[in-house]
PDB file of C-alpha atoms in Angstrom:
ATOM      1  CA  MET W 287      -8.488  -7.843 -32.426  1.00  0.00           C
ATOM      2  CA  SER W 288      -7.092  -7.823 -28.920  1.00  0.00           C
ATOM      3  CA  LEU W 289      -3.647  -6.423 -28.341  1.00  0.00           C
ATOM      4  CA  SER W 290      -1.216  -8.245 -26.114  1.00  0.00           C
ATOM      5  CA  ALA W 291      -0.120  -6.429 -22.966  1.00  0.00           C
ATOM      6  CA  GLU W 292       3.315  -5.646 -24.372  1.00  0.00           C
ATOM      7  CA  HIS W 293       1.786  -3.883 -27.401  1.00  0.00           C
ATOM      8  CA  ARG W 294      -0.760  -1.742 -25.566  1.00  0.00           C
ATOM      9  CA  THR W 295      -0.273   1.840 -24.609  1.00  0.00           C
ATOM     10  CA  PRO W 296       0.210   1.685 -20.844  1.00  0.00           C
ATOM     11  CA  CYS W 297      -2.215   2.811 -18.208  1.00  0.00           C
ATOM     12  CA  ILE W 298      -0.305   5.196 -15.969  1.00  0.00           C
ATOM     13  CA  VAL W 299      -1.168   6.380 -12.469  1.00  0.00           C
ATOM     14  CA  VAL W 300       0.722   9.485 -11.395  1.00  0.00           C
ATOM     15  CA  ILE W 301       1.034   9.131  -7.619  1.00  0.00           C
ATOM     16  CA  GLY W 302       2.334  11.169  -4.704  1.00  0.00           C
ATOM     17  CA  VAL W 303       1.309  13.478  -1.894  1.00  0.00           C
ATOM     18  CA  ALA W 304      -0.675  16.695  -2.203  1.00  0.00           C
ATOM     19  CA  GLY W 305       1.129  19.560  -3.900  1.00  0.00           C
ATOM     20  CA  ILE W 306       3.565  17.343  -5.794  1.00  0.00           C
ATOM     21  CA  GLY W 307       2.169  18.359  -9.196  1.00  0.00           C
ATOM     22  CA  LYS W 308       0.313  15.162 -10.104  1.00  0.00           C
ATOM     23  CA  SER W 309      -2.389  16.902 -12.122  1.00  0.00           C
ATOM     24  CA  THR W 310      -0.079  19.189 -14.069  1.00  0.00           C
ATOM     25  CA  VAL W 311       2.451  16.466 -14.901  1.00  0.00           C
ATOM     26  CA  ALA W 312      -0.240  13.872 -15.681  1.00  0.00           C
ATOM     27  CA  ARG W 313      -2.045  16.245 -18.050  1.00  0.00           C
ATOM     28  CA  LEU W 314       1.219  17.015 -19.878  1.00  0.00           C
ATOM     29  CA  LEU W 315       2.123  13.321 -20.000  1.00  0.00           C
ATOM     30  CA  ALA W 316      -1.281  12.388 -21.433  1.00  0.00           C
ATOM     31  CA  GLU W 317      -0.890  15.086 -24.093  1.00  0.00           C
ATOM     32  CA  ARG W 318       2.585  13.831 -25.042  1.00  0.00           C
ATOM     33  CA  LEU W 319       1.308  10.259 -25.321  1.00  0.00           C
ATOM     34  CA  SER W 320      -2.007  11.216 -26.972  1.00  0.00           C
ATOM     35  CA  VAL W 321      -3.980   9.203 -24.419  1.00  0.00           C
ATOM     36  CA  PRO W 322      -7.009  10.018 -22.234  1.00  0.00           C
ATOM     37  CA  PHE W 323      -6.456  11.890 -18.964  1.00  0.00           C
ATOM     38  CA  ALA W 324      -8.512  11.720 -15.762  1.00  0.00           C
ATOM     39  CA  GLU W 325      -8.174  13.798 -12.605  1.00  0.00           C
ATOM     40  CA  GLY W 326      -8.305  11.468  -9.611  1.00  0.00           C
ATOM     41  CA  ASP W 327      -9.839  14.151  -7.405  1.00  0.00           C
ATOM     42  CA  ASP W 328     -12.923  14.071  -9.649  1.00  0.00           C
ATOM     43  CA  PHE W 329     -13.611  10.529  -8.436  1.00  0.00           C
ATOM     44  CA  HIS W 330     -13.988  11.644  -4.775  1.00  0.00           C
ATOM     45  CA  SER W 331     -17.465  11.804  -3.283  1.00  0.00           C
ATOM     46  CA  PRO W 332     -18.761  15.169  -2.027  1.00  0.00           C
ATOM     47  CA  ALA W 333     -18.555  13.777   1.524  1.00  0.00           C
ATOM     48  CA  ASP W 334     -14.860  12.940   1.073  1.00  0.00           C
ATOM     49  CA  ILE W 335     -14.115  16.407  -0.299  1.00  0.00           C
ATOM     50  CA  ALA W 336     -15.950  18.010   2.632  1.00  0.00           C
ATOM     51  CA  LYS W 337     -14.011  15.858   5.092  1.00  0.00           C
ATOM     52  CA  MET W 338     -10.626  16.779   3.565  1.00  0.00           C
ATOM     53  CA  SER W 339     -11.622  20.460   3.248  1.00  0.00           C
ATOM     54  CA  ALA W 340     -12.265  20.433   6.994  1.00  0.00           C
ATOM     55  CA  GLY W 341      -8.702  19.149   7.552  1.00  0.00           C
ATOM     56  CA  THR W 342      -9.662  15.558   8.372  1.00  0.00           C
ATOM     57  CA  PRO W 343      -7.707  12.841   6.557  1.00  0.00           C
ATOM     58  CA  LEU W 344      -9.695  10.140   4.807  1.00  0.00           C
ATOM     59  CA  ASP W 345      -9.566   6.662   6.279  1.00  0.00           C
ATOM     60  CA  ASP W 346      -9.308   3.439   4.299  1.00  0.00           C
ATOM     61  CA  ALA W 347     -13.089   2.976   4.263  1.00  0.00           C
ATOM     62  CA  ASP W 348     -13.478   6.446   2.722  1.00  0.00           C
ATOM     63  CA  ARG W 349     -10.847   5.711   0.090  1.00  0.00           C
ATOM     64  CA  GLN W 350     -12.094   2.298  -1.047  1.00  0.00           C
ATOM     65  CA  PRO W 351     -14.974   3.480  -3.301  1.00  0.00           C
ATOM     66  CA  TRP W 352     -12.690   6.202  -4.698  1.00  0.00           C
ATOM     67  CA  LEU W 353      -9.965   3.678  -5.542  1.00  0.00           C
ATOM     68  CA  GLU W 354     -12.526   1.329  -7.088  1.00  0.00           C
ATOM     69  CA  SER W 355     -13.804   4.148  -9.331  1.00  0.00           C
ATOM     70  CA  ILE W 356     -10.293   4.987 -10.493  1.00  0.00           C
ATOM     71  CA  GLY W 357      -9.618   1.282 -11.013  1.00  0.00           C
ATOM     72  CA  HIS W 358     -12.748   1.003 -13.149  1.00  0.00           C
ATOM     73  CA  TRP W 359     -11.543   3.915 -15.315  1.00  0.00           C
ATOM     74  CA  LEU W 360      -8.145   2.219 -15.725  1.00  0.00           C
ATOM     75  CA  HIS W 361      -9.751  -1.131 -16.563  1.00  0.00           C
ATOM     76  CA  GLU W 362     -11.881   0.440 -19.293  1.00  0.00           C
ATOM     77  CA  ARG W 363      -8.835   2.113 -20.897  1.00  0.00           C
ATOM     78  CA  ASP W 364      -6.806  -1.085 -20.634  1.00  0.00           C
ATOM     79  CA  ALA W 365      -9.583  -3.204 -22.158  1.00  0.00           C
ATOM     80  CA  ALA W 366      -9.904  -0.752 -25.048  1.00  0.00           C
ATOM     81  CA  GLY W 367      -6.136  -0.747 -25.566  1.00  0.00           C
ATOM     82  CA  SER W 368      -6.084   3.047 -25.510  1.00  0.00           C
ATOM     83  CA  GLY W 369      -4.082   3.460 -22.336  1.00  0.00           C
ATOM     84  CA  GLY W 370      -4.556   6.509 -20.181  1.00  0.00           C
ATOM     85  CA  VAL W 371      -3.110   8.678 -17.458  1.00  0.00           C
ATOM     86  CA  VAL W 372      -4.891   9.289 -14.151  1.00  0.00           C
ATOM     87  CA  THR W 373      -3.835  10.986 -10.942  1.00  0.00           C
ATOM     88  CA  CYS W 374      -4.246   9.259  -7.592  1.00  0.00           C
ATOM     89  CA  SER W 375      -2.282   9.781  -4.398  1.00  0.00           C
ATOM     90  CA  ALA W 376      -2.060   5.974  -3.941  1.00  0.00           C
ATOM     91  CA  LEU W 377       0.096   6.560  -0.879  1.00  0.00           C
ATOM     92  CA  LYS W 378      -0.110   2.997   0.448  1.00  0.00           C
ATOM     93  CA  ARG W 379       0.939  -0.159  -1.326  1.00  0.00           C
ATOM     94  CA  ARG W 380      -2.485  -1.607  -0.487  1.00  0.00           C
ATOM     95  CA  TYR W 381      -4.123   1.182  -2.525  1.00  0.00           C
ATOM     96  CA  ARG W 382      -1.859   0.475  -5.480  1.00  0.00           C
ATOM     97  CA  GLU W 383      -2.707  -3.230  -5.191  1.00  0.00           C
ATOM     98  CA  THR W 384      -6.406  -2.321  -5.451  1.00  0.00           C
ATOM     99  CA  LEU W 385      -5.674  -0.528  -8.729  1.00  0.00           C
ATOM    100  CA  ARG W 386      -3.382  -3.307  -9.985  1.00  0.00           C
ATOM    101  CA  ALA W 387      -6.064  -5.928  -9.260  1.00  0.00           C
ATOM    102  CA  VAL W 388      -8.311  -4.427 -11.954  1.00  0.00           C
ATOM    103  CA  CYS W 389      -5.514  -3.258 -14.268  1.00  0.00           C
ATOM    104  CA  PRO W 390      -2.566  -5.652 -13.819  1.00  0.00           C
ATOM    105  CA  GLY W 391      -0.231  -3.832 -16.224  1.00  0.00           C
ATOM    106  CA  VAL W 392      -0.641  -0.416 -14.606  1.00  0.00           C
ATOM    107  CA  PHE W 393       2.527   1.709 -14.378  1.00  0.00           C
ATOM    108  CA  PHE W 394       2.933   3.916 -11.287  1.00  0.00           C
ATOM    109  CA  LEU W 395       4.835   7.177 -11.720  1.00  0.00           C
ATOM    110  CA  HIS W 396       5.690   8.325  -8.191  1.00  0.00           C
ATOM    111  CA  LEU W 397       6.502  12.040  -8.038  1.00  0.00           C
ATOM    112  CA  THR W 398       8.705  13.153  -5.140  1.00  0.00           C
ATOM    113  CA  ALA W 399       9.889  16.491  -3.690  1.00  0.00           C
ATOM    114  CA  SER W 400      10.998  18.028  -0.405  1.00  0.00           C
ATOM    115  CA  ARG W 401       8.447  18.817   2.300  1.00  0.00           C
ATOM    116  CA  GLU W 402       9.369  22.505   2.021  1.00  0.00           C
ATOM    117  CA  LEU W 403       8.597  22.623  -1.702  1.00  0.00           C
ATOM    118  CA  LEU W 404       5.344  20.741  -1.169  1.00  0.00           C
ATOM    119  CA  ALA W 405       4.190  23.079   1.621  1.00  0.00           C
ATOM    120  CA  ASP W 406       5.017  26.090  -0.557  1.00  0.00           C
ATOM    121  CA  ARG W 407       3.072  24.717  -3.510  1.00  0.00           C
ATOM    122  CA  ILE W 408       0.033  23.834  -1.387  1.00  0.00           C
ATOM    123  CA  SER W 409       0.001  27.243   0.302  1.00  0.00           C
ATOM    124  CA  ARG W 410      -0.130  28.964  -3.119  1.00  0.00           C
ATOM    125  CA  ARG W 411      -3.115  26.939  -4.396  1.00  0.00           C
ATOM    126  CA  THR W 412      -6.359  28.855  -4.243  1.00  0.00           C
ATOM    127  CA  GLU W 413      -8.916  26.502  -5.767  1.00  0.00           C
ATOM    128  CA  HIS W 414      -8.154  23.154  -4.161  1.00  0.00           C
ATOM    129  CA  PHE W 415      -9.777  21.464  -1.179  1.00  0.00           C
ATOM    130  CA  MET W 416      -6.596  19.968   0.345  1.00  0.00           C
ATOM    131  CA  PRO W 417      -5.221  22.159   3.155  1.00  0.00           C
ATOM    132  CA  THR W 418      -1.510  22.371   4.019  1.00  0.00           C
ATOM    133  CA  THR W 419      -2.340  20.891   7.429  1.00  0.00           C
ATOM    134  CA  LEU W 420      -2.838  17.444   5.867  1.00  0.00           C
ATOM    135  CA  LEU W 421       0.615  17.331   4.244  1.00  0.00           C
ATOM    136  CA  ASP W 422       2.367  15.780   7.247  1.00  0.00           C
ATOM    137  CA  SER W 423      -0.271  13.017   7.550  1.00  0.00           C
ATOM    138  CA  GLN W 424       0.203  12.240   3.857  1.00  0.00           C
ATOM    139  CA  LEU W 425       3.985  12.106   4.205  1.00  0.00           C
ATOM    140  CA  ALA W 426       3.629   9.815   7.228  1.00  0.00           C
ATOM    141  CA  THR W 427       1.265   7.516   5.296  1.00  0.00           C
ATOM    142  CA  LEU W 428       3.389   7.380   2.123  1.00  0.00           C
ATOM    143  CA  GLN W 429       4.848   3.975   1.283  1.00  0.00           C
ATOM    144  CA  PRO W 430       7.316   4.340  -1.600  1.00  0.00           C
ATOM    145  CA  LEU W 431       7.069   1.983  -4.545  1.00  0.00           C
ATOM    146  CA  GLY W 432       8.403  -1.478  -3.840  1.00  0.00           C
ATOM    147  CA  THR W 433      10.990  -3.036  -6.121  1.00  0.00           C
ATOM    148  CA  ASP W 434       8.309  -5.489  -7.282  1.00  0.00           C
ATOM    149  CA  GLU W 435       5.863  -2.737  -8.306  1.00  0.00           C
ATOM    150  CA  GLN W 436       5.929  -1.714 -11.970  1.00  0.00           C
ATOM    151  CA  GLY W 437       6.788   1.954 -11.896  1.00  0.00           C
ATOM    152  CA  ALA W 438       9.387   4.600 -11.276  1.00  0.00           C
ATOM    153  CA  SER W 439      10.040   7.508  -8.938  1.00  0.00           C
ATOM    154  CA  LEU W 440      10.804  10.922 -10.336  1.00  0.00           C
ATOM    155  CA  ASP W 441      11.863  14.195  -8.715  1.00  0.00           C
ATOM    156  CA  ALA W 442       9.089  16.731  -9.330  1.00  0.00           C
ATOM    157  CA  SER W 443      11.196  19.765  -8.407  1.00  0.00           C
ATOM    158  CA  PRO W 444      11.964  20.863 -11.995  1.00  0.00           C
ATOM    159  CA  ASP W 445       9.321  22.590 -14.102  1.00  0.00           C
ATOM    160  CA  PRO W 446       6.381  20.357 -15.086  1.00  0.00           C
ATOM    161  CA  HIS W 447       7.339  20.190 -18.784  1.00  0.00           C
ATOM    162  CA  THR W 448      10.771  18.830 -17.859  1.00  0.00           C
ATOM    163  CA  VAL W 449       9.227  16.327 -15.443  1.00  0.00           C
ATOM    164  CA  ALA W 450       6.722  15.126 -18.082  1.00  0.00           C
ATOM    165  CA  SER W 451       9.463  14.766 -20.717  1.00  0.00           C
ATOM    166  CA  THR W 452      11.632  12.787 -18.304  1.00  0.00           C
ATOM    167  CA  ALA W 453       8.616  10.628 -17.395  1.00  0.00           C
ATOM    168  CA  VAL W 454       8.130   9.586 -21.026  1.00  0.00           C
ATOM    169  CA  ASP W 455      11.646   8.096 -20.991  1.00  0.00           C
ATOM    170  CA  LEU W 456      10.792   6.042 -17.890  1.00  0.00           C
ATOM    171  CA  LEU W 457       7.683   4.418 -19.360  1.00  0.00           C
ATOM    172  CA  PRO W 458       7.497   0.890 -20.721  1.00  0.00           C
ATOM    173  CA  TRP W 459       7.185   0.358 -24.454  1.00  0.00           C
ATOM    174  CA  PRO W 460       5.256   1.334 -26.573  1.00  0.00           C
ATOM    175  CA  ALA W 461       4.799   4.693 -24.838  1.00  0.00           C
ATOM    176  CA  ARG W 462       8.472   5.532 -25.361  1.00  0.00           C
ATOM    177  CA  GLY W 463       8.127   5.179 -29.107  1.00  0.00           C
ATOM    178  CA  LYS W 464       5.207   7.567 -29.420  1.00  0.00           C
ATOM    179  CA  PRO W 465       5.872  10.947 -30.978  1.00  0.00           C
ATOM    180  CA  HIS W 466       5.134  14.292 -29.236  1.00  0.00           C
TER     181      HIS W 466
END
């Protein structure tokens, strides 16, 4: 039996620049909703990771296969009716449209914070390929959610548990009604 869109657990993409806390918040959100979680960085090719590790931003051609892979993951969760939470910077509207094309009901949770907090967080990470030097290019590329995009923006300055709890209240039904 197929569930209508309004009765499915939503597919959620936690978006924002490097250092914002996408992975931590998304993991907590997926746990609270009892849905699958995927780390968007795991969808990058080795060549893309090497490029970013060297301090070179990806271009749109580099990002397209990555976005398509994330979109495929979202589509599978949507088709199964299980919902899911995945991280993806999705800095440009065009990138979000790529994801929405394969998963029309996707909900974007845009995490925000000050540049100073972001730089501090990135500088303290030891096992991540994204250098602090790429933060300014990400901030320059960022296109906030449009009023016609299904989603919400949320300040990621508080602790991740608080951010994840607040995020649950921003989600469309039926996610809000789920326990945890």
